[in-house]
Tab-separated table of C-alpha atoms in Angstrom:
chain	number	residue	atom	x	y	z
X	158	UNK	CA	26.996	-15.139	-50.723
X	159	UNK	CA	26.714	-16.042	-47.048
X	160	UNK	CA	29.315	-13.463	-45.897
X	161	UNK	CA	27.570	-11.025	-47.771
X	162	UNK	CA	24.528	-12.108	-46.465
X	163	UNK	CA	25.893	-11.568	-42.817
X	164	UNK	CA	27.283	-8.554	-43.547
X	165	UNK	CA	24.571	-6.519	-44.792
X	166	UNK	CA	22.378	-7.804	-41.441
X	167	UNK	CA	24.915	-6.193	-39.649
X	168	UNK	CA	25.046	-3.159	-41.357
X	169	UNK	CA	21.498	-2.971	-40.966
X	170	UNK	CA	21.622	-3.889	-37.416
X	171	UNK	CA	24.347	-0.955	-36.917
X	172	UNK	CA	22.162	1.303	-38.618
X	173	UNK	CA	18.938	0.977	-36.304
X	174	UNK	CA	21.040	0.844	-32.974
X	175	UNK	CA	21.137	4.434	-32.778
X	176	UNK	CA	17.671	5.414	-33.032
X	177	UNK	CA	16.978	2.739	-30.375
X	178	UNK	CA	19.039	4.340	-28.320
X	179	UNK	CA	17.338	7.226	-28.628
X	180	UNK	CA	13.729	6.225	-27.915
X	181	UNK	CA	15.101	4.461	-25.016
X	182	UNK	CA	16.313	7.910	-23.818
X	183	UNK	CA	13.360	9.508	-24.715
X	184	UNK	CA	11.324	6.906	-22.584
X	185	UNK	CA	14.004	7.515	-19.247
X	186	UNK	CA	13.059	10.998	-19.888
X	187	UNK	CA	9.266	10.724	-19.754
X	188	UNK	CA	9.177	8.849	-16.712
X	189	UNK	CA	11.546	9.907	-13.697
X	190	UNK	CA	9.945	7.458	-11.807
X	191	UNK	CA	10.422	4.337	-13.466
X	192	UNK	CA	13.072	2.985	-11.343
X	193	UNK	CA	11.418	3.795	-7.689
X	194	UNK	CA	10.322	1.202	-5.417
X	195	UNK	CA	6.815	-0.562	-6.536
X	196	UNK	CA	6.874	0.115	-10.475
X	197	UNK	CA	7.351	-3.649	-11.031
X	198	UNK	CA	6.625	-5.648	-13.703
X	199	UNK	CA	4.705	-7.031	-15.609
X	200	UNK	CA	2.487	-2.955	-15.672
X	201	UNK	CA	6.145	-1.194	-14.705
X	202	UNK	CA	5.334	2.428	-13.880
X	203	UNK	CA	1.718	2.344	-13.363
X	204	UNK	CA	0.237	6.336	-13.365
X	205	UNK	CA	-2.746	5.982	-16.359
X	206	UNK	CA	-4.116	9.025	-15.162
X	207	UNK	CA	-0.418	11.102	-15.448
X	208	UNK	CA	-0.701	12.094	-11.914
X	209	UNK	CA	3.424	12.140	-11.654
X	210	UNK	CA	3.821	12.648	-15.378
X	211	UNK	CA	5.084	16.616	-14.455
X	212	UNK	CA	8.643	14.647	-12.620
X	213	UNK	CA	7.405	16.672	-9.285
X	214	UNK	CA	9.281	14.572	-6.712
X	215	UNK	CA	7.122	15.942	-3.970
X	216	UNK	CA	4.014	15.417	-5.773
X	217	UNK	CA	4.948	11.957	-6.154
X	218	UNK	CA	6.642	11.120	-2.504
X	219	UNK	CA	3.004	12.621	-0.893
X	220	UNK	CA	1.144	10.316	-3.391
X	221	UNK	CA	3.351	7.306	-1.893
X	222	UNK	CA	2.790	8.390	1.458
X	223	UNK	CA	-1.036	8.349	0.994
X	224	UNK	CA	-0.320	5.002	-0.606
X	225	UNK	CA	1.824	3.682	1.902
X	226	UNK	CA	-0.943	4.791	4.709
X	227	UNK	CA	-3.920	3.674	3.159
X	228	UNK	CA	-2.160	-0.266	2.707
X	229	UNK	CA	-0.780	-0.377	6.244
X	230	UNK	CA	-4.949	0.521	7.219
X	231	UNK	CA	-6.137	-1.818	4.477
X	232	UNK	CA	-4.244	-4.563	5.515
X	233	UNK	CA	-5.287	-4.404	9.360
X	234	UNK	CA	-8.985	-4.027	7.958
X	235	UNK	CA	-8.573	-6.996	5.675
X	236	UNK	CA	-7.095	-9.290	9.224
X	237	UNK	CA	-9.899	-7.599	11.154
X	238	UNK	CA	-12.576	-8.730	8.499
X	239	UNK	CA	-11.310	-12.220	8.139
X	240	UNK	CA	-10.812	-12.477	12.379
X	241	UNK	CA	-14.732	-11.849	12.859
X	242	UNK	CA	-15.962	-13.839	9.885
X	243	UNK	CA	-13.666	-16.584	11.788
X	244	UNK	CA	-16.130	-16.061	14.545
X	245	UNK	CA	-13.099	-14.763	16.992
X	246	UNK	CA	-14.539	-11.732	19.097
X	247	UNK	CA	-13.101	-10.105	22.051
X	248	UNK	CA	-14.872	-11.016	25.612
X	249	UNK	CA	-18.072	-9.254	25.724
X	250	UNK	CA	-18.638	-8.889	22.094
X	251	UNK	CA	-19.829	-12.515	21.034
X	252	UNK	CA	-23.062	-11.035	20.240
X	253	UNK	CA	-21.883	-8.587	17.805
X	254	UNK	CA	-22.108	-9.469	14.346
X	255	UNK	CA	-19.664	-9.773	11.413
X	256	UNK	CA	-19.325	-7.397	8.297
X	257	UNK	CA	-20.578	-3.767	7.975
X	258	UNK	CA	-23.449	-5.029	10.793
X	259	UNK	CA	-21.238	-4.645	13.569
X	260	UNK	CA	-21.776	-0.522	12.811
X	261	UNK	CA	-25.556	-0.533	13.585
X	262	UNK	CA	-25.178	-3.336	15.811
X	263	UNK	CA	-22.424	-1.341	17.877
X	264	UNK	CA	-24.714	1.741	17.859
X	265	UNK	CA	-27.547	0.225	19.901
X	266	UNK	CA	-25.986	0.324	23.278
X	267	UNK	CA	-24.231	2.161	25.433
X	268	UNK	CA	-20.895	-0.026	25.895
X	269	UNK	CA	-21.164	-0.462	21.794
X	270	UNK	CA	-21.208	3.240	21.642
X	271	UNK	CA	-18.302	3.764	23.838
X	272	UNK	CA	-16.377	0.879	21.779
X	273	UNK	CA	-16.884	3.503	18.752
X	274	UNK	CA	-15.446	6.264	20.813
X	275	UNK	CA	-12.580	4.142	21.622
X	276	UNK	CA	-12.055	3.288	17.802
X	277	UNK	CA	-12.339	6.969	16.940
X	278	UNK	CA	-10.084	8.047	19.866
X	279	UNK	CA	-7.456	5.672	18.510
X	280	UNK	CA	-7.730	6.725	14.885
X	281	UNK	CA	-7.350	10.284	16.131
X	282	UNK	CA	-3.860	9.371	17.906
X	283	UNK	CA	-2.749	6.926	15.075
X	284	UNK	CA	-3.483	10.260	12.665
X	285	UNK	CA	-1.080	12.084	14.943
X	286	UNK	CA	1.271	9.563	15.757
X	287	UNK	CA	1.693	7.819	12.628
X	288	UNK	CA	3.802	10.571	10.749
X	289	UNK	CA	7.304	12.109	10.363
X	290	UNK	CA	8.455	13.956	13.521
X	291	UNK	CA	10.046	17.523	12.348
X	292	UNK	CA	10.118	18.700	16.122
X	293	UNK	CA	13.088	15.164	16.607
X	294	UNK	CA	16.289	15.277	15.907
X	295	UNK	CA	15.585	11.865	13.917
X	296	UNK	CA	15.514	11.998	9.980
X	297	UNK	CA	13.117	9.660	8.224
X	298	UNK	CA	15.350	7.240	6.332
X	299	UNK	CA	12.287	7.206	3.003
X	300	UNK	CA	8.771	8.108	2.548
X	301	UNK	CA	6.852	6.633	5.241
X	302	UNK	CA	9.217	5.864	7.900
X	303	UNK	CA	7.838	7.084	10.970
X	304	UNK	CA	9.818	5.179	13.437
X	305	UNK	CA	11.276	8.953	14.598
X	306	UNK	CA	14.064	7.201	16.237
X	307	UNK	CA	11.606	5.335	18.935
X	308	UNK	CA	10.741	2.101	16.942
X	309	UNK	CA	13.246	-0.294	15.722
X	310	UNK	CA	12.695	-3.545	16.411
X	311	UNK	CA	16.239	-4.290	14.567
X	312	UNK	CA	15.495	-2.477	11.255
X	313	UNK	CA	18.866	-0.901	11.284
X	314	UNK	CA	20.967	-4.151	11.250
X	315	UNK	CA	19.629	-5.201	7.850
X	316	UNK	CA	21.885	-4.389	4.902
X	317	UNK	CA	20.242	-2.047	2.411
X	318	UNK	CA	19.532	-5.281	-0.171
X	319	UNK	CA	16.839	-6.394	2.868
X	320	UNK	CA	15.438	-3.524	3.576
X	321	UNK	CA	14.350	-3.269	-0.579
X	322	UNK	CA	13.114	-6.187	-0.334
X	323	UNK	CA	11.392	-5.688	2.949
X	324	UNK	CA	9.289	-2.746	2.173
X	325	UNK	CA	8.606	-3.534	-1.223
X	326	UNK	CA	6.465	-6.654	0.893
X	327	UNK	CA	5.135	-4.023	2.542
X	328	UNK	CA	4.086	-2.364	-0.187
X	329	UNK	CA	3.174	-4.608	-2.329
X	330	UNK	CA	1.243	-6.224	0.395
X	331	UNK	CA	-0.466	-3.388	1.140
X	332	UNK	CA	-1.681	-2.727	-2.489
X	333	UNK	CA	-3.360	-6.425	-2.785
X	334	UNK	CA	-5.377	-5.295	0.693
X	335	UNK	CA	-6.828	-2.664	-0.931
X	336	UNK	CA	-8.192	-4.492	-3.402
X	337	UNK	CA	-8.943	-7.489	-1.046
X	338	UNK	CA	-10.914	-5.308	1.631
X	339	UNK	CA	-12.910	-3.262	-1.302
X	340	UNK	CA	-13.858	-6.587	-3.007
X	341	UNK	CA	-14.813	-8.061	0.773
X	342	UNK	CA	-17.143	-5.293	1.356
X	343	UNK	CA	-18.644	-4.843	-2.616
X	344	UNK	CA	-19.369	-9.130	-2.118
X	345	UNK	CA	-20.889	-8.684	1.226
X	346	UNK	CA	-23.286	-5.622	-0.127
X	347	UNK	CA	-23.983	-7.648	-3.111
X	348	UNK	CA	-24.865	-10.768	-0.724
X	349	UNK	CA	-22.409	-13.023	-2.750
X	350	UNK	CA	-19.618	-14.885	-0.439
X	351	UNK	CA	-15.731	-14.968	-1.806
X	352	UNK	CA	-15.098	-16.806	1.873
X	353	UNK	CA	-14.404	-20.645	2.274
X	354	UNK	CA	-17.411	-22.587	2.631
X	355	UNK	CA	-19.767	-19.866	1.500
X	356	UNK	CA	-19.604	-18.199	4.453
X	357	UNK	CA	-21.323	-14.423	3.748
X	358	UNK	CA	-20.658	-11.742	7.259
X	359	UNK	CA	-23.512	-9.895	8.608
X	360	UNK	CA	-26.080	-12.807	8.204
């Protein structure tokens, strides 16, 4: 009775193998993207608006590139934000507040004003900088490598196991700044601190 028992499970275990097979195929299929750097678990590939669902490779490498860009700016706002709120300012500026009040508070002098230019100068060269050289004879080595054979700092010594694991820090850093600097800013417009000691910026 037991061998028949054992038996029949396998039999029946035989029998549904193939069609998992095939929904497993099915599922490579319907996302080509599954297996790129950032779809992690535990939400995998994570598109709920099917953005990359059409397997466009350049549609999705520009949509990493924005993503890329907007973490690498999220997480120098996010170190910015906390640097102020820590009451750190450069020389000069001790009388400028925290939070979105620096803006106004910038705006009602002349050396605040020019600090604005400054900031919008540098943007302006960061925009052009900050991007994949065509006119160099240097080949980005992935989506948002814009050393263009200047910058290093010993990048090409690590194996290709570290550098995985390297920018997927990057990027999975940059992801959680997003979120941290939006929920900074929404807490600070809604008056309610999310800072140690209930410390709120711009008050």
């Amino acid at each position: 009775m037991k061998t028949a028992v054992i038996a029949s499970l396998v039999a029946s275990a035989a029998a549904f193998a193939p069609a998992q097979q095939s929904r497993a195929s099915t599922s490579v299929q319907a996302k080509p993207f599954e297996n790129e750097l950032g779809a992690m678990t535990p939400l995998g590939l994570f598109d709920p608006l099917g953005l990359i669902a059409d397997g466009s490779k350049e549609k999705f490498d520009l949509l990493r590139e924005y993503e890329i860009k907007h973490g690498r700016i999220s997480m120098l706002a996010v170190t910015g934000y906390l640097t102020t709120a820590a009451g750190i300012r450069f020389p000069g500026a001790e009388g400028i507040p925290d939070g979105l009040k620096s803006f106004p508070a910038l705006l009602e002098t002349k050396d605040g004003q020019n600090v604005l230019l400054q900031m919008l100068a540098f943007f302006t060269v960061a925009e052009i900088v900050n991007r994949d050289a065509s006119w160099t004879d240097a080949k980005a080595e992935f989506v948002g490598d814009y050393r263009n054979g200047a910058l290093d700092f010993g990048w090409d010594n690590f194996d290709a196991s570290t550098k995985l694991k390297k920018r997927t820090i990057e990027l999975n850093n940059g992801r959680a700044a997003m979120m941290g600097i939006w929920g900074l800013v929404v807490h600070e417009m809604m008056g309610n601190s999310i800072l140690p000691g209930g410390y709120l910026p711009g008050q």
